[in-house]
C-alpha cells in the first residue's frame, strides 16, 4: 500500500510516499480501507516535530472507510462496516490499523468524505462549546480563524447553543464564508484591531469566552476581550506557541480562567467518544451541520495540502483521497 511517511522532522518536503505491506490487525484492532483522509493542523505540528512521535512514522490522525478485516477480541465492528475515526496516528495511507475502541460506525446517508471532514474538527467544536465552556443562550463568544476547519464548525455549534458569535478571519472572502455559516459579526484581524472591535461590538462589556486556536499572535489581546471571570480557551497555536505567562495577569484582568485542552481528554471514554461523534455525524447526515470541504488532494500530494493549510490558503476541511 502507499503511505506518506516522516523520516525526519521538517517542512512539507520531508513527506515521502512509500510502498509498505498492508498491516495485519492485532488483538482489539481493525484494518480499515480508507476512502477519505482528514488533514489537520496537528499533522503539521507532528511533521515539524513540535509534537514528537518516534521516527519513522506514517502521518495522519483521521479517516473514514470500510472495515476490511478484524483482529481477535470483542468489538462493535465487523468486516464490511462503514466507519470513521480520529486521534489514531497513521491515516495518510491506503489502509490503517485502528483500535475497535476508536471506531465509530457511520449513520446512513453520510459519505466517507463528509465523515472524514467532520470527525476530528467536529468533535473538537463539540467539546469546546458543550464541555470546556458550555455556552448558554445570550452569551457572546469570540472565535478566531472562524473560516477554518474547526472555525466553521465552532461558529455553527455556538449559534446552535444560542450564543452570539463574533469571528475573526484574515480576508474578505473568509469573512463572507464565516457569515454564511452563522457568524453574527466578523472582524478582519489582519487589518483591524480585534480587541478594539470586540469592545465596540459588546458595548465595552467583553465576551464570556474566547476560543483561540491561533496562539502567539492573538493570545494577549484575547485576554483583553474577556468580560470579568471570562474564559480563554486556548486550543491551538497555528501562528506559533504562546510564550511563558505570569498567572497574576489573570487576576489583574478580572479573575479570568485559562485552559489548554485537547480532544483526547474529551473523548477519553467510549461513552464520551460516541456522544460527540454521534451528535456530529448525525447533524452532518441530517444537514443541520454544514460540512465545507474546501480542498481535496490525492494522497501523493499531501505536501501541497500542508503548504496550503499552513499558508492560510484553505477554508473549511482539507481532505486527501487514497
Ligand atoms: N486542542 C484540540 O483539541 C484541537 C483539535 C483540533 C484542532 N486544534 C487546533 O485548531 C487550530 C485549527 O485547526 P484546523 O485544522 O481547523 O486549521 P484551520 O483553522 O483550517 O487553519 C488554520 C487557520 O489559522 C489561521 N491563522 C492565523 N495565523 C496563522 C499563521 N501564522 N499561520 C497559519 N495559520 C494562521 C488561518 O486563518 P485566517 O487566514 O483566517 O487567519 C488559518 O486558515 C489549529 O491550531 C489546531 O492545532 C486543536
mmCIF file of N, CA and C in Angstrom, residues 224-305:
data_model
loop_
_atom_site.group_PDB
_atom_site.id
_atom_site.type_symbol
_atom_site.label_atom_id
_atom_site.label_comp_id
_atom_site.label_asym_id
_atom_site.label_seq_id
_atom_site.Cartn_x
_atom_site.Cartn_y
_atom_site.Cartn_z
ATOM 1 N N UNK A 224 -7.701 40.440 26.698
ATOM 2 C CA UNK A 224 -8.286 41.778 26.863
ATOM 3 C C UNK A 224 -9.716 41.872 26.331
ATOM 4 N N UNK A 225 -10.160 40.852 25.585
ATOM 5 C CA UNK A 225 -11.530 40.852 25.041
ATOM 6 C C UNK A 225 -12.533 40.269 26.035
ATOM 7 N N UNK A 226 -12.046 39.702 27.151
ATOM 8 C CA UNK A 226 -12.938 38.958 28.041
ATOM 9 C C UNK A 226 -13.641 39.858 29.050
ATOM 10 N N UNK A 227 -14.897 39.523 29.338
ATOM 11 C CA UNK A 227 -15.629 40.116 30.459
ATOM 12 C C UNK A 227 -15.009 39.570 31.752
ATOM 13 N N UNK A 228 -15.221 40.230 32.899
ATOM 14 C CA UNK A 228 -14.715 39.697 34.160
ATOM 15 C C UNK A 228 -15.130 38.235 34.347
ATOM 16 N N UNK A 229 -14.221 37.409 34.832
ATOM 17 C CA UNK A 229 -14.425 35.974 35.067
ATOM 18 C C UNK A 229 -14.678 35.194 33.766
ATOM 19 N N UNK A 230 -14.249 35.788 32.633
ATOM 20 C CA UNK A 230 -14.397 35.109 31.343
ATOM 21 C C UNK A 230 -13.342 34.021 31.154
ATOM 22 N N UNK A 231 -13.559 33.211 30.103
ATOM 23 C CA UNK A 231 -12.694 32.046 29.831
ATOM 24 C C UNK A 231 -11.895 32.228 28.552
ATOM 25 N N UNK A 232 -10.584 32.093 28.667
ATOM 26 C CA UNK A 232 -9.772 31.978 27.455
ATOM 27 C C UNK A 232 -9.492 30.498 27.226
ATOM 28 N N UNK A 233 -10.092 29.965 26.174
ATOM 29 C CA UNK A 233 -9.889 28.554 25.822
ATOM 30 C C UNK A 233 -8.871 28.527 24.694
ATOM 31 N N UNK A 234 -7.626 28.267 25.052
ATOM 32 C CA UNK A 234 -6.535 28.235 24.073
ATOM 33 C C UNK A 234 -6.411 26.788 23.602
ATOM 34 N N UNK A 235 -6.837 26.520 22.369
ATOM 35 C CA UNK A 235 -6.860 25.106 21.946
ATOM 36 C C UNK A 235 -5.951 24.842 20.746
ATOM 37 N N UNK A 236 -5.104 25.817 20.378
ATOM 38 C CA UNK A 236 -4.184 25.581 19.263
ATOM 39 C C UNK A 236 -3.157 26.690 19.187
ATOM 40 N N UNK A 237 -2.289 26.576 18.217
ATOM 41 C CA UNK A 237 -1.185 27.544 18.074
ATOM 42 C C UNK A 237 -0.780 27.659 16.612
ATOM 43 N N UNK A 238 -1.763 27.939 15.758
ATOM 44 C CA UNK A 238 -1.489 27.999 14.313
ATOM 45 C C UNK A 238 -0.422 29.037 13.972
ATOM 46 N N UNK A 239 -0.305 30.098 14.789
ATOM 47 C CA UNK A 239 0.697 31.136 14.495
ATOM 48 C C UNK A 239 1.976 30.928 15.294
ATOM 49 N N UNK A 240 2.010 29.904 16.138
ATOM 50 C CA UNK A 240 3.195 29.634 16.962
ATOM 51 C C UNK A 240 2.826 29.562 18.434
ATOM 52 N N UNK A 241 3.726 28.983 19.254
ATOM 53 C CA UNK A 241 3.412 28.797 20.670
ATOM 54 C C UNK A 241 3.361 30.112 21.450
ATOM 55 N N UNK A 242 2.538 30.132 22.489
ATOM 56 C CA UNK A 242 2.437 31.300 23.371
ATOM 57 C C UNK A 242 3.631 31.280 24.335
ATOM 58 N N UNK A 243 4.308 32.424 24.510
ATOM 59 C CA UNK A 243 5.468 32.444 25.430
ATOM 60 C C UNK A 243 5.047 32.227 26.885
ATOM 61 N N UNK A 244 6.010 31.949 27.777
ATOM 62 C CA UNK A 244 5.689 31.759 29.198
ATOM 63 C C UNK A 244 4.858 32.921 29.747
ATOM 64 N N UNK A 245 4.016 32.620 30.722
ATOM 65 C CA UNK A 245 2.942 33.533 31.101
ATOM 66 C C UNK A 245 2.816 33.591 32.623
ATOM 67 N N UNK A 246 2.652 34.808 33.180
ATOM 68 C CA UNK A 246 2.503 35.007 34.629
ATOM 69 C C UNK A 246 1.020 34.915 35.005
ATOM 70 N N UNK A 247 0.629 33.940 35.824
ATOM 71 C CA UNK A 247 -0.802 33.777 36.159
ATOM 72 C C UNK A 247 -1.414 34.986 36.870
ATOM 73 N N UNK A 248 -0.582 35.849 37.471
ATOM 74 C CA UNK A 248 -1.111 37.053 38.123
ATOM 75 C C UNK A 248 -1.873 37.930 37.114
ATOM 76 N N UNK A 249 -1.497 37.813 35.831
ATOM 77 C CA UNK A 249 -2.196 38.586 34.782
ATOM 78 C C UNK A 249 -3.690 38.242 34.765
ATOM 79 N N UNK A 250 -4.018 36.986 35.051
ATOM 80 C CA UNK A 250 -5.430 36.566 35.054
ATOM 81 C C UNK A 250 -6.197 37.309 36.150
ATOM 82 N N UNK A 251 -5.538 37.536 37.267
ATOM 83 C CA UNK A 251 -6.140 38.289 38.372
ATOM 84 C C UNK A 251 -6.311 39.756 37.964
ATOM 85 N N UNK A 252 -5.243 40.349 37.459
ATOM 86 C CA UNK A 252 -5.270 41.774 37.105
ATOM 87 C C UNK A 252 -6.332 42.085 36.048
ATOM 88 N N UNK A 253 -6.593 41.117 35.166
ATOM 89 C CA UNK A 253 -7.537 41.386 34.069
ATOM 90 C C UNK A 253 -8.978 40.964 34.402
ATOM 91 N N UNK A 254 -9.233 40.592 35.656
ATOM 92 C CA UNK A 254 -10.641 40.348 36.042
ATOM 93 C C UNK A 254 -10.953 38.934 36.475
ATOM 94 N N UNK A 255 -10.015 38.254 37.131
ATOM 95 C CA UNK A 255 -10.322 36.901 37.641
ATOM 96 C C UNK A 255 -10.635 35.942 36.505
ATOM 97 N N UNK A 256 -9.830 35.999 35.463
ATOM 98 C CA UNK A 256 -10.086 35.211 34.243
ATOM 99 C C UNK A 256 -9.682 33.751 34.428
ATOM 100 N N UNK A 257 -10.210 32.888 33.559
ATOM 101 C CA UNK A 257 -9.832 31.471 33.516
ATOM 102 C C UNK A 257 -9.073 31.212 32.215
ATOM 103 N N UNK A 258 -8.044 30.365 32.321
ATOM 104 C CA UNK A 258 -7.287 29.962 31.133
ATOM 105 C C UNK A 258 -7.199 28.445 31.122
ATOM 106 N N UNK A 259 -7.547 27.830 29.981
ATOM 107 C CA UNK A 259 -7.386 26.380 29.860
ATOM 108 C C UNK A 259 -6.765 26.052 28.514
ATOM 109 N N UNK A 260 -6.037 24.929 28.445
ATOM 110 C CA UNK A 260 -5.391 24.493 27.189
ATOM 111 C C UNK A 260 -5.766 23.031 26.969
ATOM 112 N N UNK A 261 -6.960 22.797 26.399
ATOM 113 C CA UNK A 261 -7.469 21.422 26.268
ATOM 114 C C UNK A 261 -7.089 20.750 24.950
ATOM 115 N N UNK A 262 -7.239 19.416 24.919
ATOM 116 C CA UNK A 262 -7.070 18.619 23.696
ATOM 117 C C UNK A 262 -8.219 17.623 23.566
ATOM 118 N N UNK A 263 -8.494 17.244 22.321
ATOM 119 C CA UNK A 263 -9.625 16.350 22.034
ATOM 120 C C UNK A 263 -9.541 15.038 22.811
ATOM 121 N N UNK A 264 -8.330 14.493 22.963
ATOM 122 C CA UNK A 264 -8.178 13.207 23.648
ATOM 123 C C UNK A 264 -8.751 13.222 25.065
ATOM 124 N N UNK A 265 -8.598 14.368 25.739
ATOM 125 C CA UNK A 265 -9.106 14.466 27.112
ATOM 126 C C UNK A 265 -10.628 14.480 27.143
ATOM 127 N N UNK A 266 -11.253 14.853 26.037
ATOM 128 C CA UNK A 266 -12.711 14.977 25.988
ATOM 129 C C UNK A 266 -13.371 13.835 25.203
ATOM 130 N N UNK A 267 -12.559 12.839 24.807
ATOM 131 C CA UNK A 267 -13.120 11.611 24.203
ATOM 132 C C UNK A 267 -12.415 10.418 24.857
ATOM 133 N N UNK A 268 -12.149 10.561 26.159
ATOM 134 C CA UNK A 268 -11.317 9.573 26.855
ATOM 135 C C UNK A 268 -12.052 8.245 27.044
ATOM 136 N N UNK A 269 -13.372 8.284 27.209
ATOM 137 C CA UNK A 269 -14.131 7.034 27.366
ATOM 138 C C UNK A 269 -14.910 6.762 26.088
ATOM 139 N N UNK A 270 -15.264 5.509 25.889
ATOM 140 C CA UNK A 270 -16.063 5.107 24.723
ATOM 141 C C UNK A 270 -17.401 5.875 24.711
ATOM 142 N N UNK A 271 -17.972 6.031 25.910
ATOM 143 C CA UNK A 271 -19.268 6.714 26.028
ATOM 144 C C UNK A 271 -19.169 8.175 25.547
ATOM 145 N N UNK A 272 -18.105 8.852 25.978
ATOM 146 C CA UNK A 272 -17.954 10.265 25.601
ATOM 147 C C UNK A 272 -17.636 10.394 24.111
ATOM 148 N N UNK A 273 -16.808 9.481 23.589
ATOM 149 C CA UNK A 273 -16.497 9.490 22.154
ATOM 150 C C UNK A 273 -17.784 9.326 21.332
ATOM 151 N N UNK A 274 -18.614 8.358 21.724
ATOM 152 C CA UNK A 274 -19.833 8.093 20.951
ATOM 153 C C UNK A 274 -20.832 9.244 21.061
ATOM 154 N N UNK A 275 -20.904 9.862 22.231
ATOM 155 C CA UNK A 275 -21.796 11.022 22.397
ATOM 156 C C UNK A 275 -21.424 12.099 21.372
ATOM 157 N N UNK A 276 -20.146 12.463 21.343
ATOM 158 C CA UNK A 276 -19.724 13.557 20.459
ATOM 159 C C UNK A 276 -19.791 13.137 18.980
ATOM 160 N N UNK A 277 -19.275 11.939 18.668
ATOM 161 C CA UNK A 277 -19.235 11.505 17.268
ATOM 162 C C UNK A 277 -20.650 11.338 16.710
ATOM 163 N N UNK A 278 -21.544 10.737 17.508
ATOM 164 C CA UNK A 278 -22.905 10.516 17.004
ATOM 165 C C UNK A 278 -23.660 11.834 16.835
ATOM 166 N N UNK A 279 -23.433 12.788 17.745
ATOM 167 C CA UNK A 279 -24.033 14.123 17.552
ATOM 168 C C UNK A 279 -23.536 14.730 16.239
ATOM 169 N N UNK A 280 -22.217 14.751 16.066
ATOM 170 C CA UNK A 280 -21.612 15.428 14.908
ATOM 171 C C UNK A 280 -22.030 14.738 13.606
ATOM 172 N N UNK A 281 -21.885 13.408 13.562
ATOM 173 C CA UNK A 281 -22.217 12.690 12.312
ATOM 174 C C UNK A 281 -23.718 12.743 12.046
ATOM 175 N N UNK A 282 -24.514 12.681 13.107
ATOM 176 C CA UNK A 282 -25.974 12.758 12.952
ATOM 177 C C UNK A 282 -26.396 14.110 12.398
ATOM 178 N N UNK A 283 -25.841 15.192 12.952
ATOM 179 C CA UNK A 283 -26.182 16.544 12.455
ATOM 180 C C UNK A 283 -25.678 16.720 11.028
ATOM 181 N N UNK A 284 -24.517 16.144 10.721
ATOM 182 C CA UNK A 284 -23.989 16.259 9.351
ATOM 183 C C UNK A 284 -24.885 15.494 8.378
ATOM 184 N N UNK A 285 -25.333 14.293 8.795
ATOM 185 C CA UNK A 285 -26.187 13.472 7.919
ATOM 186 C C UNK A 285 -27.528 14.148 7.667
ATOM 187 N N UNK A 286 -28.069 14.827 8.689
ATOM 188 C CA UNK A 286 -29.391 15.456 8.546
ATOM 189 C C UNK A 286 -29.305 16.830 7.882
ATOM 190 N N UNK A 287 -28.081 17.344 7.718
ATOM 191 C CA UNK A 287 -27.916 18.661 7.105
ATOM 192 C C UNK A 287 -27.990 19.799 8.112
ATOM 193 N N UNK A 288 -28.192 19.479 9.414
ATOM 194 C CA UNK A 288 -28.224 20.542 10.443
ATOM 195 C C UNK A 288 -26.860 21.188 10.621
ATOM 196 N N UNK A 289 -25.821 20.405 10.368
ATOM 197 C CA UNK A 289 -24.452 20.923 10.456
ATOM 198 C C UNK A 289 -23.876 20.903 9.043
ATOM 199 N N UNK A 290 -23.490 22.087 8.561
ATOM 200 C CA UNK A 290 -22.934 22.157 7.198
ATOM 201 C C UNK A 290 -21.442 21.819 7.243
ATOM 202 N N UNK A 291 -21.040 20.898 6.373
ATOM 203 C CA UNK A 291 -19.634 20.492 6.310
ATOM 204 C C UNK A 291 -19.054 21.051 5.023
ATOM 205 N N UNK A 292 -18.107 21.956 5.162
ATOM 206 C CA UNK A 292 -17.490 22.517 3.956
ATOM 207 C C UNK A 292 -16.162 21.820 3.674
ATOM 208 N N UNK A 293 -16.093 21.153 2.533
ATOM 209 C CA UNK A 293 -14.811 20.579 2.110
ATOM 210 C C UNK A 293 -14.192 21.584 1.147
ATOM 211 N N UNK A 294 -13.178 22.307 1.646
ATOM 212 C CA UNK A 294 -12.602 23.416 0.877
ATOM 213 C C UNK A 294 -11.622 22.956 -0.182
ATOM 214 N N UNK A 295 -10.981 21.814 0.034
ATOM 215 C CA UNK A 295 -9.990 21.315 -0.927
ATOM 216 C C UNK A 295 -9.781 19.820 -0.764
ATOM 217 N N UNK A 296 -9.548 19.155 -1.896
ATOM 218 C CA UNK A 296 -9.206 17.717 -1.907
ATOM 219 C C UNK A 296 -7.941 17.530 -2.719
ATOM 220 N N UNK A 297 -7.047 16.701 -2.217
ATOM 221 C CA UNK A 297 -5.800 16.389 -2.919
ATOM 222 C C UNK A 297 -5.640 14.880 -2.975
ATOM 223 N N UNK A 298 -4.975 14.348 -4.031
ATOM 224 C CA UNK A 298 -4.600 12.934 -3.985
ATOM 225 C C UNK A 298 -3.614 12.729 -2.828
ATOM 226 N N UNK A 299 -3.607 11.518 -2.253
ATOM 227 C CA UNK A 299 -2.704 11.210 -1.136
ATOM 228 C C UNK A 299 -1.256 11.613 -1.445
ATOM 229 N N UNK A 300 -0.841 11.382 -2.700
ATOM 230 C CA UNK A 300 0.553 11.665 -3.076
ATOM 231 C C UNK A 300 0.881 13.154 -3.014
ATOM 232 N N UNK A 301 -0.144 14.005 -2.930
ATOM 233 C CA UNK A 301 0.093 15.457 -2.864
ATOM 234 C C UNK A 301 -0.115 16.023 -1.453
ATOM 235 N N UNK A 302 0.155 15.170 -0.456
ATOM 236 C CA UNK A 302 -0.017 15.609 0.938
ATOM 237 C C UNK A 302 0.826 16.846 1.248
ATOM 238 N N UNK A 303 2.037 16.923 0.660
ATOM 239 C CA UNK A 303 2.919 18.070 0.945
ATOM 240 C C UNK A 303 2.258 19.375 0.498
ATOM 241 N N UNK A 304 1.604 19.343 -0.661
ATOM 242 C CA UNK A 304 0.938 20.548 -1.159
ATOM 243 C C UNK A 304 -0.248 20.914 -0.243
ATOM 244 N N UNK A 305 -0.965 19.906 0.238
ATOM 245 C CA UNK A 305 -2.060 20.162 1.181
ATOM 246 C C UNK A 305 -1.515 20.868 2.429
#
